[in-house]
Coordinates of C-alpha atoms and ligand atoms in Angstrom, one line a residue:
M1 CA 4.4 -1.6 -30.0
T2 CA 6.5 -4.2 -28.1
K3 CA 4.4 -7.2 -27.0
V4 CA 3.4 -6.5 -23.4
Y5 CA 3.1 -9.0 -20.6
N6 CA 1.4 -7.7 -17.5
F7 CA 2.6 -9.3 -14.2
C8 CA 0.5 -7.1 -12.0
A9 CA -0.8 -8.8 -8.8
G10 CA -4.2 -7.3 -9.1
P11 CA -6.1 -5.9 -10.8
A12 CA -4.4 -8.4 -13.1
M13 CA -4.4 -9.2 -16.8
I14 CA -7.5 -10.6 -18.4
P15 CA -7.2 -13.1 -21.3
T16 CA -6.8 -11.3 -24.6
E17 CA -9.6 -13.3 -26.2
V18 CA -12.0 -12.2 -23.5
M19 CA -11.0 -8.5 -23.9
E20 CA -11.5 -8.8 -27.7
K21 CA -14.9 -10.3 -27.3
A22 CA -15.9 -7.6 -24.8
Q23 CA -14.6 -4.9 -27.1
Q24 CA -16.5 -6.4 -30.1
E25 CA -19.8 -6.2 -28.2
F26 CA -19.1 -3.2 -26.1
I27 CA -21.7 -0.8 -27.5
N28 CA -23.9 -3.3 -29.2
W29 CA -24.4 -6.3 -27.0
N30 CA -26.7 -9.1 -27.9
N31 CA -27.9 -7.0 -30.9
M32 CA -29.7 -4.7 -28.5
G33 CA -28.0 -1.5 -29.7
C34 CA -26.6 -0.8 -26.2
S35 CA -24.1 -2.2 -23.8
V36 CA -24.7 -5.0 -21.3
M37 CA -23.8 -2.5 -18.6
E38 CA -26.7 -0.3 -19.6
I39 CA -29.5 -2.7 -19.1
S40 CA -31.4 -3.7 -16.0
H41 CA -29.9 -6.4 -13.8
R42 CA -33.5 -7.7 -13.6
S43 CA -34.0 -7.9 -17.3
E44 CA -34.3 -11.2 -19.0
P45 CA -31.1 -10.9 -21.1
F46 CA -29.0 -10.0 -18.0
M47 CA -30.6 -12.7 -15.9
K48 CA -29.5 -15.1 -18.6
V49 CA -25.9 -13.8 -18.4
A50 CA -25.9 -14.1 -14.7
A51 CA -27.3 -17.6 -14.6
E52 CA -25.0 -18.8 -17.3
A53 CA -21.9 -17.4 -15.5
E54 CA -23.0 -19.2 -12.3
Q55 CA -23.6 -22.5 -14.1
D56 CA -20.2 -22.3 -15.9
L57 CA -18.5 -21.6 -12.6
R58 CA -20.3 -24.6 -11.0
D59 CA -19.2 -26.8 -13.9
L60 CA -15.6 -25.6 -13.6
L61 CA -15.3 -26.4 -9.9
H62 CA -17.9 -29.2 -9.8
V63 CA -19.7 -27.3 -7.1
P64 CA -22.0 -29.7 -5.2
D65 CA -25.8 -28.9 -5.2
N66 CA -25.8 -28.1 -1.5
Y67 CA -23.6 -25.0 -2.1
K68 CA -24.8 -21.6 -3.1
V69 CA -22.7 -19.4 -5.4
L70 CA -23.0 -15.7 -4.7
F71 CA -21.8 -12.7 -6.7
M72 CA -21.2 -10.0 -4.1
H73 CA -19.8 -6.5 -3.7
G74 CA -16.9 -5.4 -1.6
G75 CA -13.9 -7.4 -2.9
G76 CA -11.8 -9.7 -0.7
R77 CA -11.8 -7.3 2.2
G78 CA -15.6 -7.1 2.3
Q79 CA -15.4 -10.8 3.2
F80 CA -13.0 -10.2 6.0
S81 CA -16.1 -8.6 7.7
A82 CA -18.8 -10.8 6.1
V83 CA -17.3 -14.0 7.3
P84 CA -17.5 -13.2 11.1
L85 CA -20.8 -11.3 10.7
N86 CA -22.5 -14.3 9.0
L87 CA -20.8 -17.3 10.6
L88 CA -20.2 -16.6 14.2
G89 CA -23.8 -17.2 15.3
D90 CA -23.8 -17.5 19.0
K91 CA -20.1 -18.4 19.2
K92 CA -17.5 -16.0 20.4
V93 CA -14.3 -17.5 19.0
A94 CA -12.9 -18.2 15.5
S95 CA -9.6 -19.8 14.6
Y96 CA -7.4 -18.2 12.0
C97 CA -4.2 -19.3 10.3
D98 CA -1.8 -16.5 9.9
S99 CA 0.2 -17.3 6.8
G100 CA 1.1 -13.8 5.6
I101 CA 0.0 -10.3 5.0
W102 CA -3.5 -11.0 3.7
S103 CA -4.5 -13.4 6.5
A104 CA -3.1 -11.0 9.0
Q105 CA -5.5 -8.4 7.6
A106 CA -8.4 -10.9 7.9
V107 CA -7.4 -11.4 11.5
R108 CA -7.4 -7.7 12.2
E109 CA -10.9 -7.4 10.9
G110 CA -12.1 -10.6 12.6
E111 CA -10.9 -9.2 15.9
K112 CA -13.6 -6.5 15.7
Y113 CA -16.3 -9.2 16.0
C114 CA -14.8 -12.1 18.0
E115 CA -11.9 -13.5 19.9
V116 CA -9.4 -14.6 17.3
D117 CA -7.5 -17.8 18.0
I118 CA -4.3 -18.2 15.9
V119 CA -3.9 -21.8 14.9
A120 CA -0.8 -21.4 12.8
K121 CA 1.9 -18.9 11.9
H122 CA 4.3 -18.4 9.2
G123 CA 8.0 -17.6 9.6
P124 CA 11.5 -18.6 8.5
V125 CA 12.5 -22.2 9.0
E126 CA 16.2 -22.7 8.1
G127 CA 16.0 -19.3 6.4
L128 CA 13.0 -20.2 4.3
E129 CA 9.5 -18.8 4.7
T130 CA 7.2 -21.6 5.9
V131 CA 3.7 -22.1 7.2
S132 CA 3.3 -24.7 10.0
P133 CA 1.6 -27.7 8.4
Y134 CA -2.0 -28.3 9.3
D135 CA -1.4 -31.5 11.3
H136 CA 0.1 -29.0 13.9
W137 CA -2.9 -26.7 13.9
E138 CA -4.9 -26.8 17.2
V139 CA -8.3 -25.5 16.3
H140 CA -10.1 -23.9 19.3
P141 CA -12.8 -26.3 20.6
D142 CA -15.5 -23.5 20.4
A143 CA -14.4 -22.0 17.1
A144 CA -17.2 -21.0 14.8
Y145 CA -15.0 -21.5 11.8
V146 CA -11.3 -21.8 10.7
H147 CA -10.2 -19.1 8.3
Y148 CA -7.1 -19.4 6.1
C149 CA -5.6 -17.9 3.0
P150 CA -4.4 -20.7 0.7
N151 CA -2.4 -18.3 -1.4
E152 CA -0.7 -15.2 0.1
T153 CA -0.5 -12.9 -2.9
V154 CA 2.1 -10.5 -1.4
D155 CA 4.4 -13.1 0.3
G156 CA 4.3 -15.6 -2.5
V157 CA 3.3 -18.3 -0.1
E158 CA 0.8 -21.1 -0.9
I159 CA -0.7 -23.9 1.2
Y160 CA -1.3 -26.8 -1.2
D161 CA -3.2 -29.3 0.9
I162 CA -6.7 -28.5 2.2
P163 CA -6.4 -28.5 6.0
E164 CA -8.3 -31.2 7.9
V165 CA -10.1 -29.3 10.6
G166 CA -12.8 -31.8 11.6
D167 CA -16.4 -30.6 11.8
V168 CA -15.5 -26.9 12.1
P169 CA -16.4 -25.1 8.9
L170 CA -13.3 -24.2 6.9
V171 CA -13.3 -20.8 5.3
A172 CA -10.8 -19.9 2.5
D173 CA -9.7 -16.6 1.1
M174 CA -8.9 -17.8 -2.4
S175 CA -8.7 -14.4 -3.9
S176 CA -5.4 -15.1 -5.7
N177 CA -5.6 -18.8 -6.5
F178 CA -9.3 -19.3 -7.3
L179 CA -9.7 -21.4 -10.4
S180 CA -6.0 -22.0 -10.7
K181 CA -6.4 -25.7 -10.1
P182 CA -9.1 -28.3 -9.2
I183 CA -10.3 -28.2 -5.6
D184 CA -12.7 -30.3 -3.7
V185 CA -15.4 -27.8 -2.8
S186 CA -17.1 -30.2 -0.4
K187 CA -14.2 -29.8 2.1
F188 CA -15.1 -26.1 2.6
G189 CA -17.7 -24.2 4.5
V190 CA -17.1 -21.0 2.6
I191 CA -14.7 -20.1 -0.3
Y192 CA -14.4 -16.5 -1.4
A193 CA -12.4 -14.7 -4.0
G194 CA -12.1 -11.1 -5.0
A195 CA -12.4 -11.1 -8.8
Q196 CA -9.5 -9.0 -9.9
K197 CA -6.8 -11.6 -9.6
N198 CA -8.0 -14.6 -11.5
V199 CA -11.7 -14.0 -12.5
G200 CA -12.1 -10.6 -14.1
P201 CA -12.2 -6.9 -13.2
S202 CA -12.5 -5.6 -9.6
G203 CA -15.8 -4.8 -8.0
L204 CA -17.0 -8.4 -7.7
C205 CA -16.4 -11.1 -5.1
I206 CA -17.4 -14.7 -5.6
V207 CA -18.6 -16.5 -2.5
I208 CA -19.3 -20.3 -2.5
I209 CA -21.1 -21.3 0.7
R210 CA -22.5 -24.5 2.1
E211 CA -26.3 -24.0 2.6
D212 CA -26.5 -25.1 6.2
L213 CA -24.2 -22.1 7.1
L214 CA -26.8 -19.6 5.9
G215 CA -29.3 -17.9 8.2
K216 CA -26.9 -17.1 11.1
A217 CA -26.0 -13.5 10.3
R218 CA -25.9 -11.1 13.2
A219 CA -28.9 -8.8 13.4
D220 CA -26.7 -5.7 12.6
T221 CA -25.1 -7.2 9.5
P222 CA -25.2 -4.7 6.7
V223 CA -27.6 -5.9 4.0
V224 CA -24.9 -5.9 1.3
L225 CA -22.8 -8.4 3.3
D226 CA -25.6 -10.7 4.3
Y227 CA -25.1 -14.1 2.7
S228 CA -28.7 -15.2 3.3
L229 CA -30.1 -12.2 1.6
A230 CA -27.7 -12.6 -1.3
A231 CA -28.7 -16.3 -1.6
S232 CA -32.4 -15.7 -1.4
H233 CA -32.3 -12.9 -4.0
D234 CA -29.9 -14.6 -6.5
S235 CA -27.2 -12.0 -5.6
M236 CA -29.5 -9.2 -6.7
Y237 CA -30.8 -7.8 -3.4
N238 CA -29.1 -4.6 -4.5
T239 CA -27.7 -3.8 -8.0
P240 CA -24.8 -6.2 -8.5
P241 CA -21.7 -5.1 -10.4
T242 CA -23.2 -6.2 -13.7
Y243 CA -20.4 -5.5 -16.1
A244 CA -17.9 -7.3 -13.9
W245 CA -20.3 -10.2 -13.6
Y246 CA -20.6 -10.3 -17.4
L247 CA -16.8 -10.3 -17.9
A248 CA -16.4 -13.0 -15.3
G249 CA -18.8 -15.1 -17.3
L250 CA -16.7 -14.6 -20.4
V251 CA -13.6 -15.6 -18.4
F252 CA -15.4 -18.8 -17.2
K253 CA -16.2 -19.7 -20.9
W254 CA -12.6 -19.0 -21.8
L255 CA -11.4 -21.3 -19.0
K256 CA -13.7 -24.0 -20.2
S257 CA -12.2 -23.7 -23.7
K258 CA -8.7 -24.2 -22.1
G259 CA -9.7 -27.6 -20.6
G260 CA -11.1 -26.1 -17.4
V261 CA -9.2 -25.8 -14.2
E262 CA -7.7 -29.3 -14.8
G263 CA -6.2 -28.0 -18.1
I264 CA -5.1 -24.6 -16.8
A265 CA -3.5 -26.2 -13.7
V266 CA -1.0 -28.1 -15.9
Q267 CA -0.1 -24.8 -17.6
N268 CA 0.2 -23.0 -14.3
D269 CA 2.5 -25.6 -12.8
L270 CA 4.7 -25.5 -15.9
K271 CA 4.9 -21.7 -15.8
A272 CA 5.8 -21.6 -12.1
K273 CA 8.3 -24.5 -12.4
S274 CA 10.2 -22.8 -15.3
L275 CA 10.5 -19.6 -13.3
Y276 CA 11.5 -21.2 -10.0
D277 CA 14.0 -23.5 -11.7
Y278 CA 15.6 -20.5 -13.4
I279 CA 15.8 -18.5 -10.1
D280 CA 17.1 -21.5 -8.1
N281 CA 19.9 -22.1 -10.7
S282 CA 21.0 -18.5 -10.8
P283 CA 23.3 -16.9 -8.2
F284 CA 22.0 -13.5 -9.3
Y285 CA 18.4 -14.1 -8.1
S286 CA 16.8 -15.9 -5.1
N287 CA 13.5 -16.9 -3.7
S288 CA 13.1 -17.3 0.0
V289 CA 10.0 -19.5 0.3
A290 CA 10.2 -23.1 1.4
V291 CA 9.6 -25.4 -1.6
A292 CA 6.5 -26.9 0.1
N293 CA 5.0 -23.4 0.3
R294 CA 5.9 -21.8 -3.0
S295 CA 3.1 -20.0 -4.7
V296 CA 2.2 -21.1 -8.2
M297 CA 0.4 -17.8 -8.9
N298 CA 2.8 -15.2 -7.3
V299 CA 6.5 -15.8 -7.7
T300 CA 8.5 -13.5 -5.4
F301 CA 12.2 -13.1 -5.9
K302 CA 15.1 -10.8 -5.0
L303 CA 18.2 -9.7 -6.8
T304 CA 21.3 -10.6 -4.8
D305 CA 22.5 -7.1 -5.4
E306 CA 19.4 -5.0 -4.4
S307 CA 21.1 -1.8 -5.5
L308 CA 20.1 -2.9 -9.0
N309 CA 16.4 -3.1 -8.2
K310 CA 15.4 0.2 -9.8
Q311 CA 17.4 -0.6 -13.0
F312 CA 15.8 -4.0 -13.2
V313 CA 12.3 -2.6 -13.0
A314 CA 13.0 0.2 -15.5
Q315 CA 14.6 -2.1 -18.0
S316 CA 11.9 -4.8 -17.7
E317 CA 9.3 -2.2 -18.5
E318 CA 11.3 -1.3 -21.6
H319 CA 11.1 -4.9 -22.6
G320 CA 7.3 -4.9 -22.2
L321 CA 7.3 -6.7 -18.9
L322 CA 5.0 -4.7 -16.6
A323 CA 4.5 -4.5 -12.8
L324 CA 7.4 -6.7 -11.6
E325 CA 8.2 -4.5 -8.5
G326 CA 7.3 -6.4 -5.3
H327 CA 4.7 -5.2 -2.8
R328 CA 6.0 -2.3 -0.8
A329 CA 5.7 -4.4 2.4
V330 CA 8.2 -7.0 1.3
G331 CA 10.3 -5.4 -1.4
G332 CA 12.1 -7.3 -4.1
M333 CA 10.3 -8.5 -7.2
R334 CA 7.1 -10.4 -7.8
A335 CA 5.8 -12.0 -11.0
S336 CA 2.1 -12.7 -10.8
I337 CA 1.4 -15.4 -13.3
Y338 CA -2.3 -16.0 -13.1
N339 CA -4.4 -18.1 -15.5
A340 CA -4.4 -15.4 -18.1
M341 CA -0.6 -15.2 -18.4
P342 CA 0.6 -17.4 -21.3
I343 CA 3.7 -19.5 -21.0
E344 CA 5.3 -17.1 -23.6
G345 CA 5.1 -14.3 -21.0
V346 CA 7.0 -16.4 -18.5
N347 CA 9.6 -17.3 -21.2
A348 CA 10.0 -13.7 -22.1
L349 CA 10.5 -12.8 -18.4
I350 CA 13.2 -15.5 -18.0
A351 CA 14.9 -14.4 -21.2
F352 CA 15.0 -10.8 -19.8
M353 CA 16.3 -12.0 -16.4
K354 CA 19.1 -13.9 -18.1
K355 CA 20.1 -10.9 -20.2
F356 CA 20.0 -8.6 -17.2
E357 CA 22.1 -11.1 -15.3
Q358 CA 24.7 -11.3 -18.1
Q359 CA 24.9 -7.5 -18.3
N360 CA 25.2 -6.9 -14.5
G361 CA 26.4 -10.2 -13.0
Ligands
PLP401 C1 -6.2 -8.9 -3.2 C2 -6.5 -9.7 -2.1 C3 -7.4 -9.3 -1.1 C4 -8.1 -8.0 -1.1 O1 -9.0 -7.8 -2.1 P1 -9.8 -6.4 -2.2 O2 -10.7 -6.8 -3.4 O3 -8.8 -5.3 -2.5 O4 -10.6 -6.2 -1.0 C5 -7.7 -10.2 -0.1 N1 -7.1 -11.4 0.0 C6 -6.2 -11.8 -0.9 C7 -5.5 -13.1 -0.7 C8 -5.9 -11.0 -2.0 O5 -5.0 -11.4 -2.9

């Protein structure tokens, strides 16, 4: 079989070492003669898995003691509802930055619960997709929180700096760039990330929340979305997605072995730079995002001659390069190069792109 590199945006590839370890202990975990997914979430061995995963995540991101780490259900979209339900309190307004397709979805859901004030938009500036820098954001004086998405998975747009929003809690949908680089957790009220991009399989969502924001959920908040309940029950108010939690724990250990987020960030920057450099220097391909907003995780690009799109996708698959077709909403191509994608995968993609250009340019 040709060596396969999977560029899927999500669910995305998981490190091979992690998959091999999971395979090895699939039906006989911890010498118990059964799988980790077949034991009670309240049993001592699973509680140990859960606690270790949390501690490893805390170590990786240097999560301060006054933050809770929650392992919740419902993916990223579950949080689009959980955030307003838990954080509005008696306020009626929340500010949102609209930087692309995912933040627009968060806005749509937020509008069910409050007045949404848009603090920033994205759009072309001199032909390049740009998000207005945060020193131009005007946060509503009565906003309960400011929500933004630092990495727009579909658009390939990233906001590198953490916005300064004063005392208003900052909420970040980090689904697609969580653990891709070091971050200062203390700058955030809530960070959440659906697992299937950079953490593990789908079915799990990580939430990191500053403790003083707990206890404000609306009375009609569904129990599975209630941060305080999750926090007071160690994320086991109902049965958590135990297998996803276990796999996330393996990914955290793998990441530690790679030098943590500090180490992986160097690799991630190198991967993205190689790909963008190649695209910028080729008349055959182009990227339409401003350099200040280019995503390190999701590299979008177009073929100058879009009639070759189908051929490009078909031939890339023959070369073992999977899932390069862009999201249906934006078209073109997209290479998602999360933590698990080795530099060899990016090099293989560039080699294929060159060959395709030579044959069709
Ligand atoms: C994938 C993604 C989501 C949605 O996640 P689900 O788990 O499908 O709900 C939300 N936000 C961002 C930035 C994403 O990349």
